[in-house]
Short mmCIF file of C-alpha atoms in Angstrom, two decimals:
data_model
loop_
_atom_site.label_atom_id
_atom_site.label_comp_id
_atom_site.label_asym_id
_atom_site.label_seq_id
_atom_site.Cartn_x
_atom_site.Cartn_y
_atom_site.Cartn_z
CA MET P 1 67.61 106.82 70.48
CA VAL P 2 70.30 105.57 72.81
CA ILE P 3 73.42 107.59 73.48
CA ASP P 4 76.54 105.53 74.15
CA ALA P 5 77.38 105.28 77.85
CA ASP P 6 80.84 106.73 77.20
CA SER P 7 79.23 110.02 76.19
CA SER P 8 78.21 110.67 79.80
CA ASP P 9 80.06 113.72 81.10
CA ARG P 10 80.66 112.28 84.56
CA GLY P 11 84.32 113.22 84.43
CA VAL P 12 83.97 116.75 83.05
CA ARG P 13 84.92 119.70 85.24
CA SER P 14 82.19 122.33 85.54
CA VAL P 15 83.35 125.89 86.08
CA PRO P 16 81.40 128.80 87.57
CA GLY P 17 79.14 130.36 84.97
CA SER P 18 78.99 127.25 82.77
CA VAL P 19 75.76 125.53 81.78
CA GLY P 20 74.35 123.79 84.85
CA ALA P 21 76.38 125.85 87.31
CA ALA P 22 74.36 127.27 90.18
CA VAL P 23 73.64 130.98 90.24
CA ARG P 24 75.10 131.70 93.65
CA PRO P 25 76.44 129.94 96.74
CA THR P 26 73.92 129.80 99.56
CA ALA P 27 74.43 128.76 103.15
CA VAL P 28 71.87 126.65 104.99
CA PRO P 29 70.33 128.28 108.06
CA ALA P 30 71.03 126.64 111.38
CA GLY P 31 68.31 124.65 113.07
CA GLY P 32 65.38 122.83 111.48
CA PRO P 33 64.82 119.09 111.58
CA TYR P 34 68.36 118.25 110.46
CA ALA P 35 71.66 119.10 112.08
CA THR P 36 73.52 121.49 109.80
CA THR P 37 77.29 121.65 109.65
CA THR P 38 79.51 124.14 107.88
CA ALA P 39 81.59 121.89 105.64
CA ALA P 40 84.54 124.28 105.66
CA HIS P 41 85.10 123.38 109.31
CA THR P 42 84.14 119.73 109.12
CA THR P 43 86.41 116.72 108.80
CA THR P 44 85.47 114.19 106.14
CA HIS P 45 83.04 111.65 107.55
CA THR P 46 83.30 107.92 107.32
CA GLU P 47 80.22 105.75 107.01
CA GLN P 48 80.19 105.41 110.80
CA GLY P 49 80.41 109.18 111.21
CA THR P 50 83.83 109.32 112.93
CA ALA P 51 86.73 111.38 111.61
CA SER P 52 89.18 109.48 109.45
CA ARG P 53 91.80 110.05 106.80
CA THR P 54 91.07 106.80 104.95
CA GLU P 55 87.52 106.18 103.77
CA PRO P 56 86.42 102.70 102.63
CA GLY P 57 86.03 102.14 98.90
CA ASP P 58 84.90 98.63 98.04
CA GLY P 59 85.67 97.36 101.52
CA HIS P 60 88.47 95.09 100.32
CA SER P 61 91.48 97.37 99.90
CA SER P 62 93.49 98.88 102.74
CA ARG P 63 94.67 101.63 100.42
CA THR P 64 92.39 104.60 99.84
CA PRO P 65 91.42 104.79 96.15
CA ARG P 66 91.50 108.04 94.25
CA PRO P 67 88.11 109.54 93.36
CA ASP P 68 86.98 109.91 89.76
CA LEU P 69 84.74 112.88 90.54
CA LEU P 70 84.11 115.51 93.21
CA VAL P 71 80.58 116.94 93.42
CA THR P 72 81.54 120.25 94.96
CA GLY P 73 80.04 123.11 96.91
CA GLY P 74 76.43 121.98 97.35
CA ASP P 75 74.46 121.74 100.56
CA VAL P 76 74.69 117.98 101.03
CA VAL P 77 71.69 116.29 102.66
CA THR P 78 73.50 113.16 103.83
CA MET P 79 70.58 111.25 105.40
CA ASN P 80 73.17 109.66 107.68
CA ALA P 81 72.20 108.54 111.17
CA ARG P 82 72.40 112.13 112.48
CA ARG P 83 70.65 113.53 109.40
CA GLU P 84 73.48 116.04 108.94
CA VAL P 85 73.40 118.62 106.17
CA LEU P 86 76.88 119.75 105.10
CA ALA P 87 76.62 123.37 103.98
CA GLY P 88 78.85 123.90 100.96
CA GLY P 89 80.12 120.32 101.13
CA THR P 90 81.52 117.87 98.64
CA VAL P 91 80.86 114.24 97.73
CA ALA P 92 83.87 112.27 96.45
CA ILE P 93 83.02 109.39 94.10
CA ALA P 94 85.27 106.48 93.18
CA GLY P 95 83.86 104.12 90.58
CA ASP P 96 80.22 103.52 91.47
CA ARG P 97 80.60 104.29 95.19
CA VAL P 98 80.74 107.25 97.51
CA LEU P 99 84.32 107.51 98.73
CA ALA P 100 83.99 110.43 101.13
CA VAL P 101 81.65 113.25 102.12
CA GLY P 102 83.00 116.39 103.71
CA ALA P 103 84.65 119.78 103.39
CA THR P 104 85.31 120.95 99.85
CA SER P 105 88.69 122.47 100.64
CA GLU P 106 89.88 119.35 102.44
CA LEU P 107 88.83 116.94 99.69
CA ARG P 108 90.31 119.15 96.98
CA GLN P 109 93.56 119.28 98.92
CA ARG P 110 93.58 115.55 99.42
CA TRP P 111 92.89 114.76 95.77
CA PRO P 112 94.12 117.71 93.67
CA GLY P 113 93.24 117.71 89.99
CA THR P 114 90.18 115.50 90.39
CA PRO P 115 87.39 116.36 87.89
CA GLU P 116 84.57 118.29 89.50
CA LEU P 117 80.85 118.75 89.04
CA ASP P 118 79.93 122.21 90.33
CA ALA P 119 76.98 122.10 92.75
CA ARG P 120 77.48 125.50 94.38
CA GLY P 121 74.18 127.10 95.37
CA CYS P 122 72.42 123.75 94.88
CA VAL P 123 71.04 121.12 97.23
CA VAL P 124 72.50 117.62 96.89
CA THR P 125 70.38 114.70 98.13
CA PRO P 126 70.61 110.95 97.94
CA GLY P 127 68.88 109.47 94.91
CA MET P 128 65.21 108.98 95.68
CA ILE P 129 63.29 105.71 95.76
CA ASN P 130 60.00 104.91 94.03
CA ALA P 131 58.78 101.75 95.75
CA HIS P 132 55.84 100.98 93.46
CA GLN P 133 55.95 101.82 89.75
CA HIS P 134 54.18 100.12 86.84
CA GLN P 135 56.44 100.41 83.82
CA THR P 136 54.10 98.85 81.25
CA GLY P 137 50.42 99.09 80.31
CA ASP P 138 49.78 102.72 81.24
CA PRO P 139 52.72 104.73 79.83
CA LEU P 140 51.56 104.46 76.21
CA ALA P 141 47.98 105.24 77.24
CA ARG P 142 48.88 108.04 79.57
CA ALA P 143 46.05 110.44 80.51
CA TRP P 144 43.52 108.44 78.48
CA ILE P 145 41.86 106.47 81.28
CA PRO P 146 39.02 108.68 82.59
CA ASP P 147 39.08 109.80 86.21
CA ASP P 148 35.33 109.32 86.71
CA LEU P 149 34.99 105.56 86.20
CA ALA P 150 33.08 103.27 88.52
CA PRO P 151 35.22 101.21 90.92
CA GLY P 152 37.06 98.45 89.07
CA ALA P 153 36.33 99.80 85.59
CA SER P 154 39.79 101.29 85.17
CA ILE P 155 41.18 97.77 85.60
CA ASP P 156 38.63 95.63 83.78
CA ALA P 157 37.81 97.92 80.84
CA TRP P 158 41.18 99.60 80.47
CA ALA P 159 44.27 98.17 82.17
CA VAL P 160 43.65 94.51 81.33
CA PRO P 161 42.96 95.11 77.60
CA LEU P 162 45.96 97.44 77.35
CA HIS P 163 48.31 94.92 78.96
CA ALA P 164 46.88 92.10 76.85
CA ALA P 165 47.65 94.04 73.66
CA HIS P 166 51.23 94.92 74.67
CA THR P 167 54.05 93.59 72.51
CA ALA P 168 57.67 93.25 73.60
CA ALA P 169 58.42 96.47 71.71
CA ASP P 170 55.62 98.22 73.61
CA ASP P 171 57.06 97.01 76.91
CA THR P 172 60.51 98.30 75.98
CA LEU P 173 59.23 101.69 74.91
CA SER P 174 56.96 102.00 77.95
CA ALA P 175 59.82 101.15 80.29
CA LEU P 176 62.10 103.73 78.68
CA LEU P 177 59.43 106.41 79.10
CA THR P 178 58.94 105.44 82.74
CA CYS P 179 62.65 105.30 83.55
CA VAL P 180 63.42 108.65 81.93
CA GLU P 181 60.56 110.33 83.78
CA ASN P 182 61.68 108.87 87.10
CA LEU P 183 65.29 109.91 86.55
CA ARG P 184 64.27 113.43 85.52
CA ASN P 185 62.39 113.64 88.85
CA GLY P 186 65.38 112.49 90.88
CA VAL P 187 64.33 108.86 91.33
CA THR P 188 67.38 106.61 91.04
CA THR P 189 65.80 103.34 92.22
CA LEU P 190 62.37 102.02 91.29
CA VAL P 191 60.50 98.87 92.24
CA GLU P 192 58.60 97.44 89.28
CA ALA P 193 55.08 96.47 90.32
CA GLY P 194 55.27 93.16 88.46
CA THR P 195 52.72 93.56 85.66
CA VAL P 196 55.30 92.89 82.93
CA ALA P 197 54.75 90.41 80.12
CA HIS P 198 58.25 90.73 78.64
CA PRO P 199 60.62 91.22 81.59
CA HIS P 200 63.92 90.90 79.72
CA PRO P 201 63.24 93.78 77.27
CA VAL P 202 62.08 95.86 80.23
CA ALA P 203 65.25 95.08 82.18
CA HIS P 204 67.27 96.02 79.08
CA ALA P 205 65.44 99.34 78.90
CA MET P 206 66.22 99.99 82.56
CA HIS P 207 69.90 99.28 81.89
CA THR P 208 69.81 101.58 78.88
CA ALA P 209 68.29 104.47 80.83
CA GLY P 210 70.74 103.86 83.65
CA ILE P 211 68.27 103.54 86.51
CA ARG P 212 68.64 101.14 89.42
CA GLY P 213 65.66 98.93 90.10
CA THR P 214 63.87 95.63 90.34
CA ILE P 215 62.10 93.49 87.79
CA GLY P 216 59.39 90.86 87.95
CA THR P 217 56.70 89.38 85.75
CA TRP P 218 52.98 88.65 85.82
CA GLY P 219 52.17 86.50 88.81
CA TRP P 220 48.57 85.32 88.96
CA ASP P 221 46.76 82.04 88.42
CA VAL P 222 43.31 83.36 87.54
CA PRO P 223 41.72 81.33 84.72
CA GLY P 224 41.37 83.28 81.48
CA ALA P 225 43.39 86.34 82.57
CA PRO P 226 46.15 87.65 80.30
CA PHE P 227 49.54 86.06 81.03
CA ALA P 228 48.04 83.91 83.78
CA ALA P 229 49.20 80.32 84.37
CA SER P 230 49.04 77.58 86.95
CA ALA P 231 50.76 78.22 90.26
CA PRO P 232 53.74 75.94 89.44
CA GLU P 233 54.26 77.62 86.07
CA VAL P 234 54.06 81.11 87.58
CA LEU P 235 56.60 80.12 90.24
CA ASP P 236 58.93 78.75 87.55
CA ARG P 237 58.71 82.07 85.69
CA LEU P 238 59.50 83.99 88.86
CA ARG P 239 62.39 81.70 89.75
CA GLU P 240 63.90 82.32 86.32
CA ILE P 241 63.68 86.10 86.87
CA VAL P 242 65.32 85.88 90.30
CA GLU P 243 68.14 83.70 88.95
CA THR P 244 68.70 85.87 85.87
CA TYR P 245 68.89 89.12 87.84
CA PRO P 246 70.62 88.30 91.15
CA ALA P 247 70.84 90.65 94.10
CA GLY P 248 73.58 93.25 93.93
CA GLY P 249 73.23 94.11 90.25
CA GLN P 250 71.84 97.29 88.77
CA ILE P 251 68.61 95.36 88.12
CA GLU P 252 67.48 92.79 90.69
CA GLY P 253 64.86 90.11 90.20
CA TRP P 254 61.97 90.08 92.66
CA VAL P 255 59.13 87.68 93.31
CA THR P 256 56.10 89.61 92.03
CA LEU P 257 52.44 88.67 92.34
CA VAL P 258 49.51 90.73 91.13
CA GLY P 259 47.93 90.13 94.52
CA HIS P 260 44.49 91.51 95.40
CA GLY P 261 42.24 88.44 95.32
CA LEU P 262 43.92 87.10 92.18
CA ALA P 263 46.18 84.38 93.56
CA SER P 264 45.43 80.97 94.99
CA ASP P 265 46.71 80.02 98.42
CA ALA P 266 49.16 77.68 96.69
CA LEU P 267 50.60 80.56 94.67
CA LEU P 268 50.77 82.86 97.70
CA THR P 269 52.59 80.34 99.88
CA GLY P 270 54.79 79.19 97.02
CA ALA P 271 55.86 82.75 96.24
CA ALA P 272 56.69 83.44 99.88
CA GLU P 273 58.78 80.25 100.05
CA LEU P 274 60.58 81.20 96.83
CA ALA P 275 61.40 84.61 98.28
CA ARG P 276 62.69 83.15 101.54
CA SER P 277 64.73 80.40 99.89
CA THR P 278 66.40 82.69 97.35
CA GLY P 279 66.68 85.82 99.46
CA ALA P 280 64.82 87.81 96.81
CA PRO P 281 62.18 90.24 98.10
CA MET P 282 58.52 89.79 97.19
CA THR P 283 55.87 92.38 96.34
CA MET P 284 52.14 92.32 95.60
CA HIS P 285 49.08 94.59 95.61
CA LEU P 286 46.63 94.51 98.49
CA SER P 287 43.65 96.51 99.77
CA PRO P 288 43.85 99.85 97.96
CA SER P 289 40.04 99.90 98.17
CA GLN P 290 37.26 98.06 99.96
CA SER P 291 37.03 95.36 97.28
CA ASP P 292 39.92 93.22 98.58
CA PRO P 293 38.58 93.02 102.16
CA GLU P 294 35.13 92.16 100.81
CA HIS P 295 36.58 89.42 98.57
CA TYR P 296 38.75 87.85 101.26
CA LEU P 297 36.01 87.90 103.89
CA LYS P 298 33.67 86.20 101.45
CA THR P 299 36.12 83.53 100.26
CA THR P 300 38.28 82.90 103.34
CA GLY P 301 36.40 84.33 106.28
CA ARG P 302 39.41 86.53 107.07
CA ARG P 303 40.56 89.98 106.11
CA PRO P 304 43.36 90.08 103.50
CA VAL P 305 46.38 90.71 105.75
CA ASP P 306 45.01 88.33 108.37
CA HIS P 307 44.73 85.65 105.70
CA LEU P 308 48.31 86.21 104.56
CA ALA P 309 49.39 85.92 108.20
CA HIS P 310 47.43 82.67 108.50
CA LEU P 311 49.24 81.29 105.45
CA GLY P 312 52.66 82.38 106.72
CA VAL P 313 53.20 84.80 103.82
CA LEU P 314 53.97 87.94 105.85
CA GLY P 315 57.50 88.87 106.84
CA PRO P 316 60.39 91.27 106.18
CA HIS P 317 60.78 89.80 102.69
CA LEU P 318 57.37 91.21 101.65
CA LEU P 319 56.51 94.69 100.33
CA LEU P 320 52.76 95.22 100.10
CA ALA P 321 51.62 97.91 97.70
CA HIS P 322 48.87 100.13 99.11
CA ALA P 323 47.43 98.53 102.31
CA VAL P 324 44.88 101.33 102.63
CA TRP P 325 41.88 99.52 104.09
CA LEU P 326 43.23 97.86 107.22
CA ALA P 327 41.56 96.67 110.40
CA ASP P 328 43.31 96.83 113.77
CA SER P 329 44.33 93.18 113.54
CA GLU P 330 45.93 93.80 110.15
CA VAL P 331 47.95 96.77 111.39
CA GLU P 332 49.25 94.63 114.25
CA ALA P 333 50.10 91.80 111.84
CA LEU P 334 52.10 94.11 109.58
CA LEU P 335 54.01 95.65 112.47
CA GLY P 336 54.65 92.33 114.18
CA SER P 337 55.92 90.64 111.02
CA ARG P 338 57.98 93.65 109.79
CA THR P 339 56.14 93.52 106.47
CA ALA P 340 56.76 96.72 104.47
CA VAL P 341 54.21 98.92 102.71
CA ALA P 342 54.54 101.05 99.56
CA TYR P 343 52.28 104.08 99.98
CA CYS P 344 50.96 105.66 96.73
CA PRO P 345 48.61 108.44 97.89
CA TRP P 346 48.08 110.14 94.53
CA ALA P 347 46.66 106.91 93.10
CA TYR P 348 44.05 106.63 95.83
CA LEU P 349 42.92 110.21 95.30
CA ARG P 350 42.83 109.82 91.51
CA LEU P 351 40.76 106.64 91.79
CA GLY P 352 38.64 107.73 94.77
CA GLN P 353 39.62 104.69 96.83
CA GLY P 354 39.15 106.17 100.29
CA VAL P 355 42.57 106.89 101.72
CA THR P 356 41.25 109.92 103.60
CA ARG P 357 38.65 107.71 105.25
CA ALA P 358 40.62 104.53 105.89
CA GLY P 359 44.36 105.13 105.45
CA ARG P 360 46.57 104.30 108.43
CA HIS P 361 49.99 104.89 106.92
CA SER P 362 50.84 107.68 109.33
CA GLU P 363 50.08 105.32 112.21
CA LEU P 364 52.31 102.65 110.68
CA PHE P 365 55.10 105.21 110.42
CA GLU P 366 54.69 106.45 114.00
CA ARG P 367 54.74 102.92 115.37
CA GLY P 368 57.96 102.00 113.61
CA GLY P 369 56.50 100.30 110.57
CA ARG P 370 58.46 99.94 107.35
CA LEU P 371 57.04 102.45 104.88
CA ALA P 372 58.11 103.74 101.46
CA LEU P 373 56.53 105.98 98.81
CA GLY P 374 55.37 104.99 95.33
CA THR P 375 53.75 106.65 92.33
CA ASP P 376 51.90 103.62 90.89
CA SER P 377 51.05 104.09 87.20
CA GLY P 378 50.44 106.54 84.39
CA ASN P 379 46.69 106.62 85.02
CA ALA P 380 46.71 106.13 88.79
CA GLY P 381 49.03 108.62 90.38
CA ASP P 382 50.02 109.75 86.89
CA SER P 383 53.26 111.55 87.77
CA SER P 384 56.53 109.94 88.84
CA ASP P 385 57.46 112.98 90.91
CA ILE P 386 58.31 111.50 94.30
CA LEU P 387 58.64 114.93 95.93
CA ARG P 388 54.99 115.66 95.09
CA THR P 389 54.16 112.30 96.62
CA ALA P 390 56.14 113.15 99.76
CA ALA P 391 54.25 116.44 100.14
CA LEU P 392 50.90 114.70 99.76
CA ALA P 393 51.85 112.00 102.28
CA ALA P 394 52.76 114.64 104.83
CA GLY P 395 49.71 116.76 104.11
CA LEU P 396 47.30 113.84 104.39
CA ALA P 397 48.84 112.75 107.68
CA LYS P 398 48.19 116.17 109.18
CA ASP P 399 44.76 116.77 107.68
CA MET P 400 43.26 113.34 108.31
CA ARG P 401 43.84 113.80 112.04
CA VAL P 402 43.27 117.56 112.03
CA ASP P 403 46.61 117.69 113.81
CA PRO P 404 49.62 119.52 112.36
CA THR P 405 51.92 118.05 115.05
CA VAL P 406 51.91 114.49 113.68
CA ALA P 407 55.29 112.84 113.17
CA LEU P 408 54.91 112.47 109.40
CA GLY P 409 55.88 116.00 108.37
CA ALA P 410 58.20 117.25 105.63
CA ALA P 411 61.42 115.88 107.14
CA ALA P 412 59.91 112.44 107.73
CA ALA P 413 58.39 112.38 104.23
CA LEU P 414 61.80 113.12 102.72
CA GLU P 415 63.19 110.22 104.74
CA LEU P 416 60.51 107.98 103.22
CA ALA P 417 61.72 109.05 99.79
CA THR P 418 65.32 108.22 100.68
CA ILE P 419 66.78 106.27 103.61
CA ARG P 420 63.55 104.92 105.11
CA GLY P 421 62.34 103.98 101.66
CA ALA P 422 65.61 102.15 101.07
CA GLU P 423 65.13 100.25 104.31
CA ALA P 424 61.56 99.32 103.36
CA ILE P 425 62.72 97.75 100.08
CA GLY P 426 65.67 96.01 101.72
CA MET P 427 68.45 98.13 100.19
CA ALA P 428 69.49 100.50 102.98
CA ASP P 429 72.95 98.93 103.06
CA ARG P 430 73.54 100.19 99.50
CA ILE P 431 71.39 103.26 98.82
CA GLY P 432 69.28 105.91 100.52
CA SER P 433 72.03 108.07 102.05
CA LEU P 434 75.26 109.75 100.99
CA GLU P 435 77.80 107.83 103.03
CA PRO P 436 81.13 106.20 102.14
CA GLY P 437 80.76 102.71 100.73
CA LYS P 438 77.24 103.21 99.41
CA TYR P 439 76.37 103.56 95.74
CA ALA P 440 76.97 107.03 94.35
CA ASP P 441 73.30 107.66 93.60
CA LEU P 442 72.66 111.37 94.08
CA VAL P 443 70.54 114.27 92.89
CA ILE P 444 71.53 117.91 92.43
CA HIS P 445 68.54 120.22 92.92
CA GLU P 446 68.83 123.64 91.33
CA THR P 447 67.79 126.47 93.66
CA SER P 448 67.61 129.40 91.25
CA GLY P 449 63.81 129.23 90.94
CA PRO P 450 61.39 131.45 92.88
CA GLN P 451 60.32 128.56 95.11
CA TRP P 452 63.80 128.61 96.63
CA ALA P 453 64.02 132.35 97.35
CA PRO P 454 64.88 133.08 100.04
CA ARG P 455 66.48 129.86 101.24
CA GLY P 456 64.97 128.35 104.38
CA ASP P 457 64.82 124.89 105.93
CA ILE P 458 65.95 122.36 103.33
CA ALA P 459 63.43 119.65 104.18
CA HIS P 460 60.54 122.12 104.04
CA GLN P 461 61.64 123.62 100.74
CA LEU P 462 62.26 120.27 99.07
CA VAL P 463 58.90 118.85 100.14
CA TRP P 464 56.51 121.80 100.45
CA SER P 465 57.98 124.33 98.01
CA SER P 466 59.74 122.34 95.33
CA ASP P 467 59.16 119.31 93.12
CA GLY P 468 60.98 117.29 90.48
CA ARG P 469 61.32 120.29 88.16
CA SER P 470 64.19 121.52 90.33
CA VAL P 471 66.24 118.41 89.55
CA ARG P 472 69.26 119.51 87.51
CA ASP P 473 71.62 116.52 87.55
CA VAL P 474 71.29 112.87 88.55
CA LEU P 475 74.04 110.33 89.09
CA VAL P 476 73.43 106.60 89.41
CA GLY P 477 76.44 104.62 90.51
CA GLY P 478 78.63 107.63 89.78
CA ARG P 479 77.38 107.90 86.18
CA ALA P 480 75.62 111.07 85.07
CA VAL P 481 72.25 110.00 83.66
CA VAL P 482 70.68 113.47 83.83
CA ARG P 483 72.67 116.66 83.15
CA ASP P 484 71.18 120.13 83.03
CA HIS P 485 67.62 118.72 83.18
CA GLN P 486 68.11 116.34 80.24
CA CYS P 487 68.62 112.59 80.18
CA THR P 488 72.09 111.75 78.86
CA THR P 489 71.41 108.09 78.05
CA VAL P 490 68.29 108.38 75.89
CA ASP P 491 67.38 110.73 73.04
CA GLU P 492 64.22 112.11 74.61
CA THR P 493 62.95 113.81 71.44
CA ALA P 494 63.17 110.58 69.45
CA LEU P 495 61.63 108.67 72.35
CA HIS P 496 58.61 110.97 72.50
CA THR P 497 58.11 110.79 68.74
CA GLU P 498 58.21 107.00 68.78
CA ALA P 499 55.90 106.87 71.80
CA ALA P 500 53.25 108.99 70.07
CA GLY P 501 52.98 106.54 67.18
CA ALA P 502 53.06 103.48 69.44
CA SER P 503 50.37 104.96 71.66
CA ALA P 504 47.94 105.38 68.77
CA ASP P 505 48.59 101.83 67.62
CA LEU P 506 48.13 100.37 71.12
CA LEU P 507 44.87 102.21 71.75
CA THR P 508 43.49 100.88 68.45
CA ARG P 509 44.66 97.29 68.99
CA SER P 510 43.41 97.12 72.57
CA GLY P 511 39.96 98.43 71.71
CA VAL P 512 39.74 100.67 74.77
CA PRO P 513 37.25 103.55 74.45
CA ALA P 514 39.75 106.41 74.36
CA ARG P 515 37.90 109.69 73.99
CA PRO P 516 38.93 113.24 74.92
CA SER P 517 37.05 115.10 77.66
CA TRP P 518 36.30 117.95 75.27
CA PRO P 519 35.90 118.00 71.47
CA ILE P 520 39.16 118.52 69.61
CA VAL P 521 38.59 120.69 66.54
CA PRO P 522 41.01 121.95 63.85
CA ALA P 523 42.19 125.50 64.35
CA HIS P 524 41.76 126.29 60.65
#
């Protein structure tokens, strides 16, 4: 199933007309939400945006390193502070970092003979960020949970039994499926939602696929629930994850709670203290529907976010998944504490949770809140295509207010998928933009399809016209993990075959009532 990492073709020169080469070079029109620069007349940019002949590599050497790869000729969406797009530009990569971004002719002249990856006629973006993704439970039961269940039934009658029946092998296989799908859609960093019984096999699967991301484990102290434990035991588990996967690695350990109304005050405060003392971020679910506010008001006399504020849990270390049903006081608490939110709009529509009635994510964005996009799970959101999610986020923002002039349009939604998403998960110093010194996480979007003809504003075409199917190549830390629409690190055919058998076994063991919408009959 797994292809050796050395088989990646990161160092292979691509020539015009070869497999994966773009059909034709295309210039980006002037104007639009981003400043556009013709790379042929642009000096290579440093991370600070000033002209320089020596770009930083690892920050420790005064001598400019030589790049291992030039990604040449694409229209480079830098997501730098000025949001510049370099038309026909090049990204120079040394090791796992971006060395320089600038004019193709200049970088070729500076480093002659460097292997190239041809991106002419393509759009090159930073790797995208999925800030809330369940890697286990749903992937092997994909598209089996009905979309017409009563509130809560998808959790109680489906998700909990599926997770309870998961083996370590199931977790590994599920994570591989999830990582490959995310990579194929241009996601280079994902935040695991925390519902993982076997975190080390999942982390190994993430390493195998080559994705960047975070890992956690089940964090709840509800009596009788699968993988639940006392608050001290849960905190010990989480501490072990954080220590095993320190910050700065390809996989980072996070403090993960299930959240909702499924944690005692002792676990909530203990988790927040663990996050603050170790520097590891924390994430949990809260208020995707009305049930969490009803529970908290009944048990604490406060709304959910207000109760977290009362306990001292809120802060820049915390990423709340969902936060759909918020009162005014809760919005103010999130903004005042710099608590981040992962917004998963497809999940709320799939589950009928009321985002069109109650969602205030556009307001959070407009008021400077920390916001990222997520795709949730295989039966709530269903697809890991973050560009589809960006389009929905922008569309809902406009439609819910009956106002097409709102700030959360296509350009802003693309920022949520990249640099603003990176800031929300605490990684903007490393990912989210194509700037020297940052990780070489990038996506090459093929523009030969009808949705790209003729070429217009890049942000509009990426968000409104295109989706993950345009993703041709993906690099994570300078390593090609997707080439010509196929994952290079995992045998996808073997993976799908294995997943089909494991899915049937899991559905039987878990006892969930999996039935097709329509009768399936033999064709003979």
